[in-house]
Amino acid sequence: MEFSWDLVINAIVTGIVLGGFYAAVAIGVTIAFGMLDIVNIAHPAFMIAGAYLAFLGWEDFGFDPFVSMAVFAPCGYLFGRAFYRAYHYFFERRGDESLQGLAFFFGILFIVEIGVVLVFGVDYRSISEPYLESSVSVGFVSVPWRMLVPFLVGLGMLGSVHLYLSRTFTGRTILAVSQDVEAVRLIGANPIRAKEIAFGIAVATAIIAGVLLIIIQPVEPSITREYIGRAFAICVLGGIASIPGTLVASLILGVAEALTTTFYGPSWSPAVSFGLLLLTLIFRPVGIFGR
Amino acid sequence: MGFLMMSCSRKKSKGLILANSLAIEGLHAGYGEVRVLSGISINVRGGETVVLLGTNGNGKSTLIKCIMGQVRPTAGRIVATIDGTSYDLIGRSTEDIVGIGISLVPEGRRLFPKLTVEENLLLGAFREFARARISDSLAFCFDAFPRLKERRRQLAGSMSGGEQQMLAIARALMALPKILLVDEPSVGLAPILVSKTIETIANLKKQLGLTVLMAEQNFRQAIRIADRGYVLVHGQIVLSADNPQALQQNELVRRFYLGVG
Ligand SMILES: Nc1ncnc2c1ncn2[C@@H]1O[C@H](COP(=O)(O)OP(=O)(O)O)[C@@H](O)[C@H]1O
Ligand SMILES: [Mg+2]
């Protein structure tokens, strides 16, 4: 595409807005992988579960996507807590988590994807609400609400998680638990309970990210694959366990992808996250906000 | 010496001090097939500082871990009395034991290195009883350790050994314990810091009306603040001394541990 400043500014704005959504996708990986040492590669599976739940809610009950978030995120939280307990019981407790745990999460990813194919088929599914189809324009830049809603919800979610982790006792325990489990016990906290709550939160954020995804674009079952790379790239670039890092890294990835799409075409955009991941590992392995 | 000065505002009445004690009877413990403690009986009475002396590998930490519920004994009893109520500690989780009012400054400090000094301290007040009083406790710790106040935003892992030991002690105090266990506070510190740290513990104990059990291999320093002491060799108590003089004048202790006589 021919270079022009209008295109650059448009791409940057689109990228920032997209980055807010990526932050919503990556926050759960930052919690599970960064803070709990759980390599939850099934995260995108929880996300498409959220997307299809929102589709079901919209089609069968006329749920607005915000209603879907309010209904399904708490379910995701409870499911996540139960799921962590099972994971802990069968893998973590025995010290089997590295390889067998990874295989377990890979299996979950597979099962969810196949389950979605069986129930919904491989066709694209989407939802629409009149307010999502309108746009906000400032000068020559115009952003549709179907992008702005995920951006705003993503930022709100990051802010809430950040406040929870830094201001509450359980939140601080979650920050501490990967550093020294025995020391967590010695302050009088139960590390397993802290991890269980944190994993519940991570799954709830994945469900919300899924609802945001189906607001942005039609979904089909294999869309999970694009998001594994993105979420882990953001997590590493941001500094593994840092919430501000997750935000900055998401915005960087969003802008980098939007610029690539604008000037080289959309087929290059999945490569951007791997490029960023490689650059991070070469030049700053601890990430932007790594401690 | 700024960090030894502290407010007296939280001094406890004598009656409460006497109510907090620890009694261990016939304790056996080990790791799998390895037997480490065989038949330990010791007690710590209210308001005392009791030292548990022994060189490396004799079972001091194992005994401390049994009290904190981190190692499960194979036989024996551990009973803590807090504010006049007795608790059988065996079978309880570490979290429960901290909740009762017993805190440990662990061997190797076990700070959260990637959290700030202040975050480490706030985490110390996790226990329900301590949460309501958290701002008083924080002010007290910053008063007792001005160094920690200066460094409150710094990562715990980036501090010097002496500062980390102060933080470990302060974090344990944030839980407002009645009984404080300290496992080898002198390890890895320069000699000047060792004596400072030992004095700090004695001082805080007095200020807060704590009952203290301290494991040490530095006999000379530990005896300075001891009311009583035990010497542990190969998992058995070989000497029980009712006053610091008895420890200092014991033939064995003088010959093998103090290097005199
Ligand atoms: N986790 C463990 N597993 C097996 N043996 C252990 C473990 N911890 C300590 N020991 C052994 O128990 C004995 C006592 O150790 P410890 O209680 O740490 O002594 P101290 O604190 O007096 O140095 C040592 O012989 C040590 O090797
Ligand atoms: Mg030891």
Coordinates of C-alpha atoms and ligand atoms in Angstrom, one line a residue:
Chain A
M1 CA 0.0 0.0 0.0
E2 CA 1.2 3.5 -0.8
F3 CA 2.5 5.4 2.3
S4 CA 0.4 8.3 3.7
W5 CA 0.3 9.8 7.1
D6 CA -3.5 9.4 7.2
L7 CA -3.0 5.7 6.9
V8 CA -0.4 5.7 9.6
I9 CA -2.5 7.6 12.1
N10 CA -5.5 5.4 11.2
A11 CA -3.5 2.3 11.8
I12 CA -2.1 3.5 15.1
V13 CA -5.6 4.4 16.4
T14 CA -6.9 1.0 15.2
G15 CA -3.9 -0.7 16.8
I16 CA -4.4 0.9 20.2
V17 CA -8.1 0.0 20.2
L18 CA -7.2 -3.6 19.1
G19 CA -4.5 -3.6 21.8
G20 CA -7.1 -3.0 24.5
F21 CA -8.9 -6.2 23.4
Y22 CA -5.6 -8.1 23.3
A23 CA -5.0 -7.0 26.9
A24 CA -8.3 -8.7 27.8
V25 CA -7.1 -11.9 26.1
A26 CA -3.7 -11.8 27.7
I27 CA -4.5 -10.9 31.3
G28 CA -5.6 -14.4 32.1
V29 CA -2.3 -15.8 30.7
T30 CA -0.4 -13.2 32.7
I31 CA -2.2 -14.5 35.8
A32 CA -1.9 -18.3 35.1
F33 CA 1.5 -18.4 33.5
G34 CA 3.1 -15.4 35.1
M35 CA 1.8 -15.6 38.6
L36 CA 0.8 -19.2 39.2
D37 CA 3.4 -21.0 37.0
I38 CA 0.6 -22.8 35.2
V39 CA 1.3 -23.1 31.4
N40 CA -2.4 -22.8 30.5
I41 CA -2.3 -23.2 26.8
A42 CA -6.0 -24.0 27.0
H43 CA -6.7 -20.3 27.7
P44 CA -8.0 -19.6 24.2
A45 CA -10.3 -22.6 24.5
F46 CA -12.0 -20.9 27.5
M47 CA -12.1 -17.8 25.4
I48 CA -14.0 -19.4 22.5
A49 CA -16.3 -21.1 25.0
G50 CA -17.1 -17.5 26.1
A51 CA -17.7 -16.5 22.5
Y52 CA -20.0 -19.3 21.8
L53 CA -21.9 -18.9 25.1
A54 CA -22.4 -15.2 24.1
F55 CA -23.7 -16.5 20.7
L56 CA -26.1 -18.9 22.4
G57 CA -27.3 -16.3 24.8
W58 CA -27.8 -13.8 22.0
E59 CA -29.6 -16.2 19.6
D60 CA -31.8 -18.1 22.1
F61 CA -32.5 -15.5 24.8
G62 CA -31.7 -12.2 23.1
F63 CA -28.9 -11.5 25.6
D64 CA -27.0 -8.3 25.0
P65 CA -23.2 -9.1 25.1
F66 CA -23.0 -7.2 28.4
V67 CA -25.7 -9.4 29.8
S68 CA -23.6 -12.4 28.6
M69 CA -20.6 -11.1 30.4
A70 CA -22.5 -10.6 33.6
V71 CA -24.0 -14.1 33.4
F72 CA -21.1 -16.2 32.1
A73 CA -18.1 -14.6 33.7
P74 CA -19.1 -15.7 37.3
C75 CA -19.8 -19.2 35.9
G76 CA -16.3 -19.1 34.4
Y77 CA -14.9 -18.1 37.8
L78 CA -16.5 -21.0 39.6
F79 CA -15.5 -23.4 36.8
G80 CA -11.9 -22.1 36.9
R81 CA -11.7 -22.7 40.7
A82 CA -13.0 -26.3 40.3
F83 CA -10.7 -26.8 37.3
Y84 CA -7.7 -25.7 39.2
R85 CA -8.5 -28.0 42.1
A86 CA -8.6 -31.0 39.6
Y87 CA -5.4 -29.8 38.0
H88 CA -3.7 -29.4 41.4
Y89 CA -5.0 -32.8 42.6
F90 CA -3.9 -34.8 39.6
F91 CA -0.7 -33.0 38.5
E92 CA 0.7 -30.1 40.6
R93 CA 0.5 -31.9 43.9
R94 CA 2.6 -34.8 42.5
G95 CA 5.1 -32.5 40.8
D96 CA 4.0 -33.8 37.4
E97 CA 2.9 -30.4 36.1
S98 CA 5.6 -29.6 33.6
L99 CA 5.0 -32.2 30.9
Q100 CA 1.9 -34.0 31.9
G101 CA 0.2 -30.8 32.9
L102 CA 1.0 -29.4 29.5
A103 CA -0.4 -32.4 27.8
F104 CA -3.5 -32.0 30.0
F105 CA -4.1 -28.4 28.9
F106 CA -3.4 -29.4 25.3
G107 CA -6.1 -32.0 25.6
I108 CA -8.5 -29.5 27.0
L109 CA -7.9 -27.2 24.1
F110 CA -8.5 -30.0 21.7
I111 CA -11.7 -31.2 23.4
V112 CA -13.2 -27.8 23.6
E113 CA -12.4 -27.1 19.9
I114 CA -14.0 -30.4 18.8
G115 CA -16.9 -29.9 21.2
V116 CA -17.6 -26.6 19.6
V117 CA -17.4 -28.1 16.1
L118 CA -19.8 -30.8 17.0
V119 CA -22.3 -28.5 18.6
F120 CA -22.1 -25.4 16.3
G121 CA -20.4 -26.7 13.2
V122 CA -17.5 -25.0 11.5
D123 CA -19.5 -22.1 10.1
Y124 CA -18.8 -18.5 11.3
R125 CA -21.1 -17.3 14.0
S126 CA -21.7 -13.7 14.9
I127 CA -23.9 -11.4 16.9
S128 CA -25.1 -7.9 16.2
E129 CA -26.7 -5.1 18.1
P130 CA -27.6 -1.8 16.6
Y131 CA -25.3 0.2 18.8
L132 CA -22.3 -1.9 17.8
E133 CA -22.8 -1.0 14.2
S134 CA -22.3 2.7 14.7
S135 CA -19.0 4.5 14.8
V136 CA -17.3 7.4 16.6
S137 CA -15.5 9.8 14.3
V138 CA -12.8 12.3 15.2
G139 CA -11.6 14.1 12.1
F140 CA -10.7 11.5 9.4
V141 CA -10.3 8.8 12.0
S142 CA -13.4 6.7 12.6
V143 CA -13.7 3.8 15.1
P144 CA -16.7 1.5 15.3
W145 CA -18.3 0.7 18.6
R146 CA -17.7 -3.0 18.0
M147 CA -14.0 -2.2 18.4
L148 CA -14.4 0.5 21.1
V149 CA -16.5 -1.7 23.5
P150 CA -13.8 -4.4 23.7
F151 CA -11.2 -1.8 24.1
L152 CA -13.0 -0.1 27.0
V153 CA -14.0 -3.4 28.7
G154 CA -10.4 -4.7 28.3
L155 CA -9.0 -1.6 30.0
G156 CA -11.6 -1.8 32.8
M157 CA -10.8 -5.4 33.3
L158 CA -7.0 -4.8 33.6
G159 CA -7.6 -1.9 36.0
S160 CA -9.9 -4.0 38.2
V161 CA -7.5 -7.0 38.3
H162 CA -4.6 -4.7 39.1
L163 CA -6.5 -3.1 42.0
Y164 CA -7.6 -6.4 43.3
L165 CA -4.0 -7.8 43.2
S166 CA -2.3 -4.8 44.8
R167 CA -4.9 -3.8 47.4
T168 CA -6.4 -6.9 48.9
F169 CA -4.8 -9.5 51.1
T170 CA -5.7 -12.4 48.8
G171 CA -4.5 -10.4 45.8
R172 CA -1.1 -9.8 47.4
T173 CA -0.9 -13.5 48.3
I174 CA -1.5 -14.3 44.6
L175 CA 1.4 -12.1 43.7
A176 CA 3.6 -13.8 46.3
V177 CA 2.7 -17.4 45.7
S178 CA 5.0 -18.3 42.8
Q179 CA 7.9 -16.8 44.7
D180 CA 7.8 -19.0 47.8
V181 CA 4.9 -21.3 48.6
E182 CA 6.2 -22.2 52.1
A183 CA 6.6 -18.5 53.0
V184 CA 3.0 -17.9 52.0
R185 CA 2.0 -20.5 54.6
L186 CA 4.2 -18.8 57.1
I187 CA 2.3 -15.6 56.8
G188 CA -0.8 -17.6 57.6
A189 CA -2.3 -17.9 54.1
N190 CA -3.3 -21.0 52.2
P191 CA -1.3 -20.9 48.9
I192 CA -3.6 -23.5 47.2
R193 CA -6.6 -21.4 47.9
A194 CA -4.9 -18.3 46.6
K195 CA -4.0 -20.1 43.4
E196 CA -7.5 -21.5 43.1
I197 CA -9.0 -18.0 43.3
A198 CA -6.5 -16.6 40.9
F199 CA -7.2 -19.3 38.3
G200 CA -10.9 -18.7 38.7
I201 CA -10.3 -15.0 37.9
A202 CA -8.1 -16.0 34.9
V203 CA -10.9 -18.2 33.4
A204 CA -13.5 -15.4 34.1
T205 CA -11.3 -13.0 32.1
A206 CA -11.1 -15.5 29.3
I207 CA -14.9 -15.8 29.1
I208 CA -15.2 -12.0 28.9
A209 CA -12.5 -11.9 26.3
G210 CA -14.5 -14.4 24.3
V211 CA -17.6 -12.3 24.5
L212 CA -15.5 -9.3 23.3
L213 CA -14.1 -11.4 20.4
I214 CA -17.6 -12.2 19.0
I215 CA -18.4 -8.5 19.3
I216 CA -15.4 -7.7 17.1
Q217 CA -15.7 -10.4 14.5
P218 CA -17.5 -13.6 13.5
V219 CA -15.9 -16.6 15.2
E220 CA -15.2 -20.2 14.1
P221 CA -13.8 -23.0 16.2
S222 CA -10.1 -22.9 15.0
I223 CA -9.7 -19.2 15.8
T224 CA -8.1 -20.3 19.1
R225 CA -4.8 -20.9 17.4
E226 CA -4.2 -17.3 16.5
Y227 CA -4.6 -16.3 20.1
I228 CA -2.2 -18.8 21.7
G229 CA 0.8 -17.1 20.1
R230 CA -0.6 -13.6 20.7
A231 CA -1.4 -14.1 24.4
F232 CA 2.0 -15.7 25.2
A233 CA 3.9 -13.1 23.2
I234 CA 2.2 -10.3 25.1
C235 CA 2.8 -12.1 28.4
V236 CA 6.6 -12.4 27.7
L237 CA 7.0 -9.0 26.2
G238 CA 5.2 -7.4 29.2
G239 CA 7.4 -9.1 31.8
I240 CA 5.5 -12.3 32.5
A241 CA 3.8 -11.3 35.7
S242 CA 3.2 -7.6 35.3
I243 CA -0.2 -6.1 34.7
P244 CA 1.1 -2.7 33.5
G245 CA 3.5 -4.7 31.3
T246 CA 0.5 -6.7 29.8
L247 CA -1.2 -3.4 28.9
V248 CA 1.8 -1.8 27.3
A249 CA 2.7 -5.1 25.4
S250 CA -0.9 -5.5 24.2
L251 CA -0.9 -1.9 22.8
I252 CA 2.5 -2.5 21.1
L253 CA 1.3 -5.7 19.5
G254 CA -2.0 -4.1 18.5
V255 CA -0.2 -1.2 16.8
A256 CA 2.4 -3.4 15.2
E257 CA -0.2 -5.6 13.8
A258 CA -2.4 -2.8 12.5
L259 CA 0.6 -1.2 10.8
T260 CA 1.6 -4.5 9.2
T261 CA -1.9 -5.1 8.0
T262 CA -2.2 -1.7 6.6
F263 CA 1.1 -1.7 4.6
Y264 CA 1.7 -5.4 3.9
G265 CA -1.7 -7.0 4.1
P266 CA -3.6 -9.0 6.7
S267 CA -1.9 -12.3 6.0
W268 CA 1.3 -11.0 7.8
S269 CA -0.4 -10.1 11.0
P270 CA -0.1 -13.5 12.8
A271 CA 3.6 -13.4 12.2
V272 CA 3.9 -10.1 14.1
S273 CA 3.4 -11.7 17.5
F274 CA 6.2 -14.2 16.9
G275 CA 8.4 -11.5 15.6
L276 CA 7.9 -9.5 18.7
L277 CA 8.4 -12.6 20.9
L278 CA 11.7 -13.3 19.2
L279 CA 12.9 -9.7 19.5
T280 CA 11.9 -9.7 23.2
L281 CA 13.8 -12.9 23.9
I282 CA 16.9 -11.5 22.1
F283 CA 17.0 -8.0 23.4
R284 CA 15.1 -8.0 26.8
P285 CA 14.3 -11.5 28.0
V286 CA 12.8 -10.3 31.2
G287 CA 10.2 -8.2 29.3
I288 CA 9.4 -4.5 29.5
F289 CA 8.2 -4.5 33.2
G290 CA 10.1 -7.6 34.3
R291 CA 11.2 -7.5 37.9
Chain B
M1 CA 21.7 3.1 66.6
G2 CA 18.4 4.1 65.2
F3 CA 16.8 0.8 64.5
L4 CA 17.0 -0.3 68.1
M5 CA 14.8 2.6 69.3
M6 CA 11.1 2.0 69.2
S7 CA 7.9 3.1 70.8
C8 CA 6.5 1.5 73.9
S9 CA 2.9 2.0 72.9
R10 CA 2.1 -1.7 72.5
K11 CA 3.6 -3.0 75.7
K12 CA 1.5 -5.8 77.0
S13 CA 0.5 -6.3 80.6
K14 CA 2.4 -8.9 82.6
G15 CA -0.7 -11.0 83.0
L16 CA -0.9 -11.7 79.2
I17 CA 2.8 -12.4 78.9
L18 CA 2.6 -15.2 81.4
A19 CA -0.3 -16.7 79.5
N20 CA 1.7 -17.6 76.3
S21 CA 3.9 -20.7 76.4
L22 CA 5.0 -23.7 74.5
A23 CA 5.5 -27.2 75.8
I24 CA 7.0 -30.1 73.7
E25 CA 7.1 -33.6 75.0
G26 CA 8.8 -36.7 73.7
L27 CA 8.9 -35.5 70.1
H28 CA 10.2 -37.8 67.4
A29 CA 10.4 -36.7 63.8
G30 CA 12.3 -37.2 60.6
Y31 CA 12.2 -37.3 56.8
G32 CA 11.0 -40.6 55.4
E33 CA 13.4 -43.2 56.8
V34 CA 15.8 -40.7 58.2
R35 CA 15.2 -40.1 61.9
V36 CA 16.2 -36.6 63.0
L37 CA 14.7 -35.9 66.4
S38 CA 14.4 -38.6 69.0
G39 CA 12.5 -37.9 72.2
I40 CA 12.8 -34.1 72.5
S41 CA 11.2 -32.4 75.5
I42 CA 11.5 -28.7 75.9
N43 CA 9.3 -25.9 77.2
V44 CA 9.2 -22.2 76.8
R45 CA 7.4 -20.3 79.5
G46 CA 5.5 -17.1 79.2
G47 CA 7.7 -14.1 78.5
E48 CA 10.9 -16.0 78.3
T49 CA 13.6 -16.0 75.6
V50 CA 14.8 -19.6 75.3
V51 CA 17.6 -20.5 73.0
L52 CA 18.0 -23.8 71.1
L53 CA 21.7 -24.3 70.5
G54 CA 23.4 -26.7 68.3
T55 CA 25.8 -26.8 65.3
N56 CA 24.7 -27.5 61.8
G57 CA 22.6 -30.5 61.1
N58 CA 21.6 -31.4 64.6
G59 CA 17.9 -30.9 64.1
K60 CA 17.2 -27.3 65.2
S61 CA 15.3 -26.4 62.1
T62 CA 13.4 -29.7 62.1
L63 CA 12.2 -29.0 65.6
I64 CA 11.1 -25.5 64.6
K65 CA 9.3 -26.9 61.6
C66 CA 7.5 -29.4 63.7
I67 CA 6.2 -26.6 65.9
M68 CA 5.0 -24.7 62.7
G69 CA 3.3 -27.7 61.2
Q70 CA 5.8 -27.9 58.3
V71 CA 7.1 -31.3 59.4
R72 CA 4.8 -33.9 60.8
P73 CA 6.2 -35.6 63.9
T74 CA 6.0 -39.4 64.2
A75 CA 5.4 -39.2 68.0
G76 CA 5.1 -36.7 70.9
R77 CA 3.1 -33.7 71.8
I78 CA 3.3 -30.0 71.1
V79 CA 1.0 -27.8 73.1
A80 CA 0.9 -24.0 72.8
T81 CA -0.9 -21.8 75.3
I82 CA -2.0 -18.5 73.9
D83 CA -3.8 -16.0 76.1
G84 CA -4.7 -18.8 78.5
T85 CA -6.1 -21.2 75.9
S86 CA -4.2 -24.4 75.1
Y87 CA -3.9 -25.6 71.5
D88 CA -2.6 -29.0 70.5
L89 CA -0.5 -28.1 67.5
I90 CA 0.1 -31.5 66.0
G91 CA -2.0 -32.1 62.9
R92 CA -2.7 -28.4 62.4
S93 CA -1.7 -26.7 59.1
T94 CA 1.0 -24.0 59.2
E95 CA -1.7 -21.4 58.3
D96 CA -3.7 -22.4 61.4
I97 CA -0.7 -22.2 63.7
V98 CA 0.1 -18.7 62.4
G99 CA -3.6 -17.9 62.9
I100 CA -3.4 -18.9 66.6
G101 CA -0.6 -16.4 67.2
I102 CA 2.7 -18.1 66.5
S103 CA 5.0 -16.7 63.9
L104 CA 8.4 -17.8 62.6
V105 CA 11.3 -15.9 61.2
P106 CA 12.5 -18.7 59.0
E107 CA 16.0 -19.9 58.3
G108 CA 17.2 -18.2 55.1
R109 CA 14.6 -15.4 55.7
R110 CA 12.2 -16.6 52.9
L111 CA 11.2 -13.1 51.8
F112 CA 9.2 -12.5 48.6
P113 CA 12.2 -11.2 46.6
K114 CA 10.2 -9.7 43.7
L115 CA 7.8 -7.8 45.9
T116 CA 8.6 -4.5 47.6
V117 CA 9.6 -4.1 51.2
E118 CA 6.2 -2.6 51.9
E119 CA 4.3 -5.4 50.1
N120 CA 6.3 -8.0 52.1
L121 CA 5.3 -6.3 55.3
L122 CA 1.6 -5.9 54.4
L123 CA 1.5 -9.6 53.5
G124 CA 2.8 -10.3 57.1
A125 CA -0.5 -9.0 58.4
F126 CA -2.6 -11.6 56.5
R127 CA -4.0 -13.3 59.6
E128 CA -7.5 -12.1 60.5
F129 CA -6.5 -10.7 63.9
A130 CA -3.7 -8.6 62.4
R131 CA -5.6 -7.1 59.5
A132 CA -7.6 -4.6 61.6
R133 CA -4.4 -3.3 63.2
I134 CA -2.3 -3.2 60.0
S135 CA -1.6 0.5 59.9
D136 CA -0.5 0.6 63.5
S137 CA 1.7 -2.4 62.9
L138 CA 3.3 -0.9 59.8
A139 CA 4.0 2.4 61.7
F140 CA 5.6 0.3 64.5
C141 CA 7.8 -1.6 62.1
F142 CA 8.9 1.5 60.3
D143 CA 9.6 3.1 63.7
A144 CA 11.6 0.1 64.8
F145 CA 13.4 -0.2 61.5
P146 CA 13.8 3.2 59.9
R147 CA 15.9 1.5 57.2
L148 CA 12.8 -0.4 56.0
K149 CA 10.9 2.9 55.8
E150 CA 13.6 4.4 53.6
R151 CA 13.5 1.4 51.3
R152 CA 9.8 0.7 51.4
R153 CA 9.4 0.8 47.6
Q154 CA 12.5 -1.2 46.9
L155 CA 12.3 -4.9 46.0
A156 CA 13.1 -7.1 48.9
G157 CA 15.5 -9.2 46.9
S158 CA 17.7 -6.2 46.1
M159 CA 18.5 -5.4 49.8
S160 CA 21.6 -6.4 51.8
G161 CA 21.6 -9.4 54.0
G162 CA 21.2 -7.4 57.2
E163 CA 18.3 -5.4 55.8
Q164 CA 16.7 -8.6 54.6
Q165 CA 16.9 -10.1 58.1
M166 CA 15.3 -6.9 59.5
L167 CA 12.5 -7.3 57.0
A168 CA 12.0 -11.0 57.9
I169 CA 11.7 -10.1 61.5
A170 CA 9.4 -7.2 60.8
R171 CA 7.2 -9.3 58.5
A172 CA 6.8 -11.9 61.3
L173 CA 5.8 -9.1 63.7
M174 CA 3.2 -7.8 61.4
A175 CA 1.1 -10.9 62.3
L176 CA 1.1 -9.7 65.9
P177 CA 2.2 -13.0 67.3
K178 CA 2.3 -13.9 70.9
I179 CA 5.0 -16.5 70.4
L180 CA 7.9 -15.7 68.1
L181 CA 10.2 -18.4 66.7
V182 CA 13.4 -17.4 65.1
D183 CA 15.6 -19.8 63.2
E184 CA 19.2 -18.9 62.9
P185 CA 19.0 -15.1 62.4
S186 CA 22.8 -14.9 62.4
V187 CA 23.4 -16.9 59.2
G188 CA 25.2 -15.1 56.5
L189 CA 25.6 -11.8 58.4
A190 CA 28.8 -9.9 59.3
P191 CA 29.7 -10.2 63.0
I192 CA 28.7 -6.7 63.8
L193 CA 25.3 -7.3 62.2
V194 CA 24.9 -10.5 64.1
S195 CA 25.1 -8.8 67.5
K196 CA 22.9 -6.0 66.3
T197 CA 20.3 -8.5 65.1
I198 CA 20.4 -10.5 68.3
E199 CA 20.0 -7.2 70.3
T200 CA 17.1 -6.2 68.1
I201 CA 15.3 -9.4 68.8
A202 CA 15.8 -9.0 72.6
N203 CA 14.5 -5.4 72.4
L204 CA 11.4 -6.2 70.3
K205 CA 10.7 -9.1 72.6
K206 CA 10.7 -6.7 75.6
Q207 CA 8.7 -4.0 73.8
L208 CA 6.0 -6.4 72.6
G209 CA 5.9 -8.8 75.5
L210 CA 6.7 -11.7 73.3
T211 CA 7.6 -15.2 74.2
V212 CA 10.6 -16.2 72.1
L213 CA 12.3 -19.5 71.0
M214 CA 15.4 -18.9 69.0
A215 CA 17.5 -21.5 67.3
E216 CA 21.2 -20.5 66.9
Q217 CA 24.6 -22.0 66.2
N218 CA 26.3 -18.9 67.4
F219 CA 26.4 -19.8 71.0
R220 CA 28.2 -16.7 72.3
Q221 CA 25.7 -14.3 70.7
A222 CA 22.6 -16.3 71.6
I223 CA 23.6 -16.7 75.2
R224 CA 23.6 -12.9 75.6
I225 CA 19.9 -12.6 75.4
A226 CA 18.8 -16.0 76.7
D227 CA 16.8 -16.6 79.9
R228 CA 17.3 -20.3 79.5
G229 CA 18.7 -22.7 76.9
Y230 CA 18.9 -26.2 75.5
V231 CA 21.8 -27.8 73.5
L232 CA 20.8 -30.1 70.8
V233 CA 23.1 -32.8 69.5
H234 CA 22.1 -35.5 67.0
G235 CA 18.4 -34.9 67.6
Q236 CA 18.6 -35.2 71.4
I237 CA 18.7 -32.6 74.2
V238 CA 22.1 -33.1 75.8
L239 CA 22.0 -30.0 78.1
S240 CA 19.1 -28.1 79.6
A241 CA 20.3 -24.9 81.3
D242 CA 18.0 -22.9 83.6
N243 CA 20.0 -19.7 83.3
P244 CA 22.6 -18.2 80.9
Q245 CA 25.4 -18.7 83.5
A246 CA 24.7 -22.5 83.5
L247 CA 25.1 -22.5 79.7
Q248 CA 28.3 -20.4 79.8
Q249 CA 29.9 -22.4 82.5
N250 CA 29.0 -25.8 81.3
E251 CA 32.2 -27.8 80.6
L252 CA 31.0 -29.2 77.2
V253 CA 29.7 -25.9 75.9
R254 CA 33.0 -24.1 76.9
R255 CA 35.1 -26.8 75.3
F256 CA 33.3 -27.5 72.1
Y257 CA 31.2 -24.5 71.3
L258 CA 32.8 -21.4 72.9
G259 CA 36.3 -22.6 72.3
V260 CA 37.6 -21.9 75.8
G261 CA 38.9 -24.1 78.6
Ligands
LIG1 N1 14.0 -32.0 53.8 C1 14.9 -32.9 54.3 N2 14.9 -34.1 53.8 C2 15.8 -35.0 54.3 N3 16.7 -34.8 55.3 C3 16.7 -33.5 55.9 C4 15.8 -32.5 55.4 N4 16.0 -31.4 56.1 C5 16.9 -31.7 57.0 N5 17.4 -33.0 56.8 C6 18.4 -33.6 57.6 O1 18.0 -33.5 59.0 C7 19.1 -33.3 59.8 C8 18.8 -32.1 60.7 O2 18.7 -30.9 59.9 P1 18.2 -29.5 60.4 O3 17.0 -29.7 61.2 O4 18.1 -28.6 59.3 O5 19.4 -29.1 61.4 P2 19.9 -27.7 61.9 O6 18.8 -26.7 61.7 O7 20.3 -27.9 63.3 O8 21.1 -27.3 61.0 C9 20.3 -33.1 58.9 O9 21.0 -34.3 58.9 C10 19.7 -32.9 57.6 O10 20.5 -33.4 56.6
MG2 MG 18.8 -25.0 60.6

